[in-house]
CSV table of C-alpha atoms in Angstrom, one decimal:
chain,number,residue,atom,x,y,z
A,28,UNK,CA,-26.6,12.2,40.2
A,29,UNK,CA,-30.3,11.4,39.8
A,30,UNK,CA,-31.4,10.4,36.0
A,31,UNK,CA,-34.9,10.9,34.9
A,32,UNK,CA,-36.9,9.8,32.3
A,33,UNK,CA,-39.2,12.5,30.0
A,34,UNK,CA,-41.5,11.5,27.4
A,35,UNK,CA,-44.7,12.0,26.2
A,36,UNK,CA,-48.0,10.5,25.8
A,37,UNK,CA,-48.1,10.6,22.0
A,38,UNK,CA,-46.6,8.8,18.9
A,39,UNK,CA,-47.1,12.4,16.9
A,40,UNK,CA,-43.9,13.0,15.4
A,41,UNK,CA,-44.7,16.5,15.9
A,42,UNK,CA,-45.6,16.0,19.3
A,43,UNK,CA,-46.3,19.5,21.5
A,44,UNK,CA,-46.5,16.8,24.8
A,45,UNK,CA,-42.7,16.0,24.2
A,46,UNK,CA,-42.1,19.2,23.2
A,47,UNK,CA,-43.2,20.2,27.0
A,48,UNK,CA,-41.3,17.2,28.6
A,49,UNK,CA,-38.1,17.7,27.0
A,50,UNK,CA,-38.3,21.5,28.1
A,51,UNK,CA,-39.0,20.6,31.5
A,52,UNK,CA,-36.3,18.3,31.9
A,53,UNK,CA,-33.6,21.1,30.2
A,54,UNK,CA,-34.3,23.0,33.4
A,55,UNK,CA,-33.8,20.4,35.6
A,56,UNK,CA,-30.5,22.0,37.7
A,57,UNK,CA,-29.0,18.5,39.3
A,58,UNK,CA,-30.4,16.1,37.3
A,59,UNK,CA,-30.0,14.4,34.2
A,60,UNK,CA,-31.9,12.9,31.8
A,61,UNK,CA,-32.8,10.6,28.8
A,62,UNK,CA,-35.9,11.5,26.7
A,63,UNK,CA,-37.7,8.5,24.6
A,64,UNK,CA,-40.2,8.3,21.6
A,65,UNK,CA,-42.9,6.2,22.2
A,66,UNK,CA,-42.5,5.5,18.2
A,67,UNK,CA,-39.7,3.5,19.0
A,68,UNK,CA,-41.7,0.8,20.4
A,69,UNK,CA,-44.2,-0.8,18.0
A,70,UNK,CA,-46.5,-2.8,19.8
A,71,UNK,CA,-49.6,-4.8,19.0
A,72,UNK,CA,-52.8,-3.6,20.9
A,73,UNK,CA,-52.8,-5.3,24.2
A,74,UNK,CA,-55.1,-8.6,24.4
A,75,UNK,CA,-55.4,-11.1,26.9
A,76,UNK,CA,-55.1,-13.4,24.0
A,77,UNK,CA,-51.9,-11.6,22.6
A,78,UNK,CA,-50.4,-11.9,25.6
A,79,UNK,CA,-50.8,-15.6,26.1
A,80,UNK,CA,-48.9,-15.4,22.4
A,81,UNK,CA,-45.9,-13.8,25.1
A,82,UNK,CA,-44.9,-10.5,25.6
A,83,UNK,CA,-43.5,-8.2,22.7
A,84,UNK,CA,-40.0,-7.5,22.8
A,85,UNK,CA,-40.5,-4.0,22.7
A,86,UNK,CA,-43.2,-4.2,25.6
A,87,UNK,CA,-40.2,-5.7,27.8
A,88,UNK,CA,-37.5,-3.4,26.3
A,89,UNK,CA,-39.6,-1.0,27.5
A,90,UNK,CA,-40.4,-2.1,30.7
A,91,UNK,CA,-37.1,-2.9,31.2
A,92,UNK,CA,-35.7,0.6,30.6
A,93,UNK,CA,-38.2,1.9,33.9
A,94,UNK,CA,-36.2,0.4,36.4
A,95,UNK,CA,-32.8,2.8,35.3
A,96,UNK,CA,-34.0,6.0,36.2
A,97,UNK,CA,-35.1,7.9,39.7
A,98,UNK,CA,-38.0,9.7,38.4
A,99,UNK,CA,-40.7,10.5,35.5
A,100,UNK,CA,-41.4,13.5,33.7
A,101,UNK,CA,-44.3,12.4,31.5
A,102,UNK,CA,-46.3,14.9,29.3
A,103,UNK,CA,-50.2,12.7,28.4
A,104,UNK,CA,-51.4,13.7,25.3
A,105,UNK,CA,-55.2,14.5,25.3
A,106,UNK,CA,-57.6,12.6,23.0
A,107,UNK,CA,-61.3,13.0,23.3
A,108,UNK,CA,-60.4,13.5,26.8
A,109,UNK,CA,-58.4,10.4,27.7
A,110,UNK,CA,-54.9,9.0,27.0
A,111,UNK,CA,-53.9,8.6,23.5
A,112,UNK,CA,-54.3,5.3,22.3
A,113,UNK,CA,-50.3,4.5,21.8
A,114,UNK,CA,-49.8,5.6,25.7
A,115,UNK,CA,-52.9,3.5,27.2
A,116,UNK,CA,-51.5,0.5,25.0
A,117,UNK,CA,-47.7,0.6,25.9
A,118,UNK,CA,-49.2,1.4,29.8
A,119,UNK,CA,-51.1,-2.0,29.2
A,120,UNK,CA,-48.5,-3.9,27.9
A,121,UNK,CA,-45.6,-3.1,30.6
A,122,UNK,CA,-48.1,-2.9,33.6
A,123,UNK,CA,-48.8,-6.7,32.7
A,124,UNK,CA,-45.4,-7.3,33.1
A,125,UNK,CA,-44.6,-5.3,36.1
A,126,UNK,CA,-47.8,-4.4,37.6
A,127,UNK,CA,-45.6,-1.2,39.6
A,128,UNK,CA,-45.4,1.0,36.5
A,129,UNK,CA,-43.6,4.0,38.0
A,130,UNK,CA,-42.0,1.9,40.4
A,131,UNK,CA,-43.0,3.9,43.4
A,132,UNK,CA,-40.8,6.5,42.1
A,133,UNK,CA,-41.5,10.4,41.6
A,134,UNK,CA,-43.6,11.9,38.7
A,135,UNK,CA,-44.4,15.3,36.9
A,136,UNK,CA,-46.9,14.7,35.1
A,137,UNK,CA,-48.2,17.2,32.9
A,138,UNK,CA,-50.2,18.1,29.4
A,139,UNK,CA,-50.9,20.5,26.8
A,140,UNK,CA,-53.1,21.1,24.1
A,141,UNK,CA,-53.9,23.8,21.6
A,142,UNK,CA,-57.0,25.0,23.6
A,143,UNK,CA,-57.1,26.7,26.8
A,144,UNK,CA,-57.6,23.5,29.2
A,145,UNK,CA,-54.2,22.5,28.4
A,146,UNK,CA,-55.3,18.4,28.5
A,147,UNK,CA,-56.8,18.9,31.9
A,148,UNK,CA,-59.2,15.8,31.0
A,149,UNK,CA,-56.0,13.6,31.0
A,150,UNK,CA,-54.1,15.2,33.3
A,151,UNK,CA,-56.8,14.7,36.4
A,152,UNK,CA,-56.9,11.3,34.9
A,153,UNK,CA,-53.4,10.3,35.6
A,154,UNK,CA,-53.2,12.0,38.9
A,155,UNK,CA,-56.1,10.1,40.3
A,156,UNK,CA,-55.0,6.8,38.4
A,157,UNK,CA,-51.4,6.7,38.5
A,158,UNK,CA,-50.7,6.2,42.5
A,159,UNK,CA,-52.4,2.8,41.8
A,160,UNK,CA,-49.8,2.4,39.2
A,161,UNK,CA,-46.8,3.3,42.1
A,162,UNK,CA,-46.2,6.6,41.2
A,163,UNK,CA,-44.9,7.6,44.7
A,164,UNK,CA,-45.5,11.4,44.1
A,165,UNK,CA,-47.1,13.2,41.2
A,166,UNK,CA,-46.1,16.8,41.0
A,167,UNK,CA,-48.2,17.9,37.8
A,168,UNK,CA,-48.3,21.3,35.2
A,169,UNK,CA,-50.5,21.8,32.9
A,170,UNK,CA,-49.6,24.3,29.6
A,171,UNK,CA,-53.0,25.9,28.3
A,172,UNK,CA,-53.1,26.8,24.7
A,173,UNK,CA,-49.9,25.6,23.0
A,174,UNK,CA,-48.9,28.0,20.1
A,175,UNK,CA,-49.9,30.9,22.1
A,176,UNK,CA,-47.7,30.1,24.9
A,177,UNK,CA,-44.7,27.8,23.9
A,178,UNK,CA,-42.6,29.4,21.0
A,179,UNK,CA,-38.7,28.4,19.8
A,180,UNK,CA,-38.4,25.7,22.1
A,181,UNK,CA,-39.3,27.3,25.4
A,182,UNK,CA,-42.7,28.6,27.2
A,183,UNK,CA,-42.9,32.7,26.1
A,184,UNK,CA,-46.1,33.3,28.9
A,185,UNK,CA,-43.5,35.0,31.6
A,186,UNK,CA,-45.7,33.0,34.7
A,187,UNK,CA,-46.3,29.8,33.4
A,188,UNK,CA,-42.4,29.7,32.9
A,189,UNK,CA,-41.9,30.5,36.4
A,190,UNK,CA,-44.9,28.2,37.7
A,191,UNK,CA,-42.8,25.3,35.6
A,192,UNK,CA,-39.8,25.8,36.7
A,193,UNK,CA,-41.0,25.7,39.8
A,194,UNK,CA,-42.6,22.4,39.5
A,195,UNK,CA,-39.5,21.4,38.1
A,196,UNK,CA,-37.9,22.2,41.4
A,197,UNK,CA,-40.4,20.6,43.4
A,198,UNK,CA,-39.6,17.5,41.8
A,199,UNK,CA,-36.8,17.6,42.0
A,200,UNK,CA,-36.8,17.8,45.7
A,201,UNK,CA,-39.1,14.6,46.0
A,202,UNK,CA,-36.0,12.4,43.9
């Protein structure tokens, strides 16, 4: 059986992004999967001068941890546009240590945010960024307005369900 990895973006400990990853991967059918807190790896901002210091044991715990699963399901976080600073940080730190991020492995990459773009900013970002980072597919979703549309764990809008769960097929076709 295939084992994917789902996290978010975010060190929010009321994060909507992981909110939306761990959903997506309870509807993956043959699957399964581990979900991670990017709060459980404190790390220093990434410096060429800190990293002459050696790399952080969380950075390679981390990085580590990649090369266990078959695909990604990773939900960006959207601030003023961009990554959140704890994702672009821990991004730095492991791609310095293994330059092949997503170690030409499959991805759905999605976002949400309260407003209607859903983190569409970020979410272009990573699609056009993240195949130089050996993502070997991106499949992404994105979930417009949050609180309007995700309610008791699960996404209440009757098509965006369906357009996730299809995503969520189609990636897992690509594994």
């Amino acid at each position: 059986m295939k084992k994917i990895l789902a996290f978010a973006g975010s060190t929010s400990s009321t994060s909507i992004n992981k909110k939306l990853a761990t959903y997506a991967a309870e509807n993956l059918k043959d699957a399964a999967f581990d979900v991670i807190d990017l709060r459980d790896y404190d790390l220093p901002v990434y410096s060429v001068d800190r990293e002459k210091e050696g790399f952080p044991e969380a950075a390679k715990k981390f990085t580590s941890m990649l090369d266990k699963y078959d695909g990604f399901i990773l939900s960006l976080a959207e601030h003023n546009g961009s990554y959140a600073a704890a994702f672009k940080n821990i991004f730095d730190w492991s791609s310095r240590i293994e330059r092949k991020f997503f170690r030409d492995k499959p991805l759905l990459l999605m976002a949400t945010s309260p407003g209607a773009r859903g983190g569409h900013s970020v979410l272009q970002d990573g699609v056009t960024k993240f195949p130089h980072m050996a993502a070997k597919e991106i499949i992404s979703f994105s979930l417009p307005s949050f609180y309007d549309n995700f309610k008791d764990d699960k996404i209440v809008n009757e098509d965006l369900a369906s357009s996730l769960k299809q995503v969520v097929n189609d990636f897992e076709n690509i594994l």
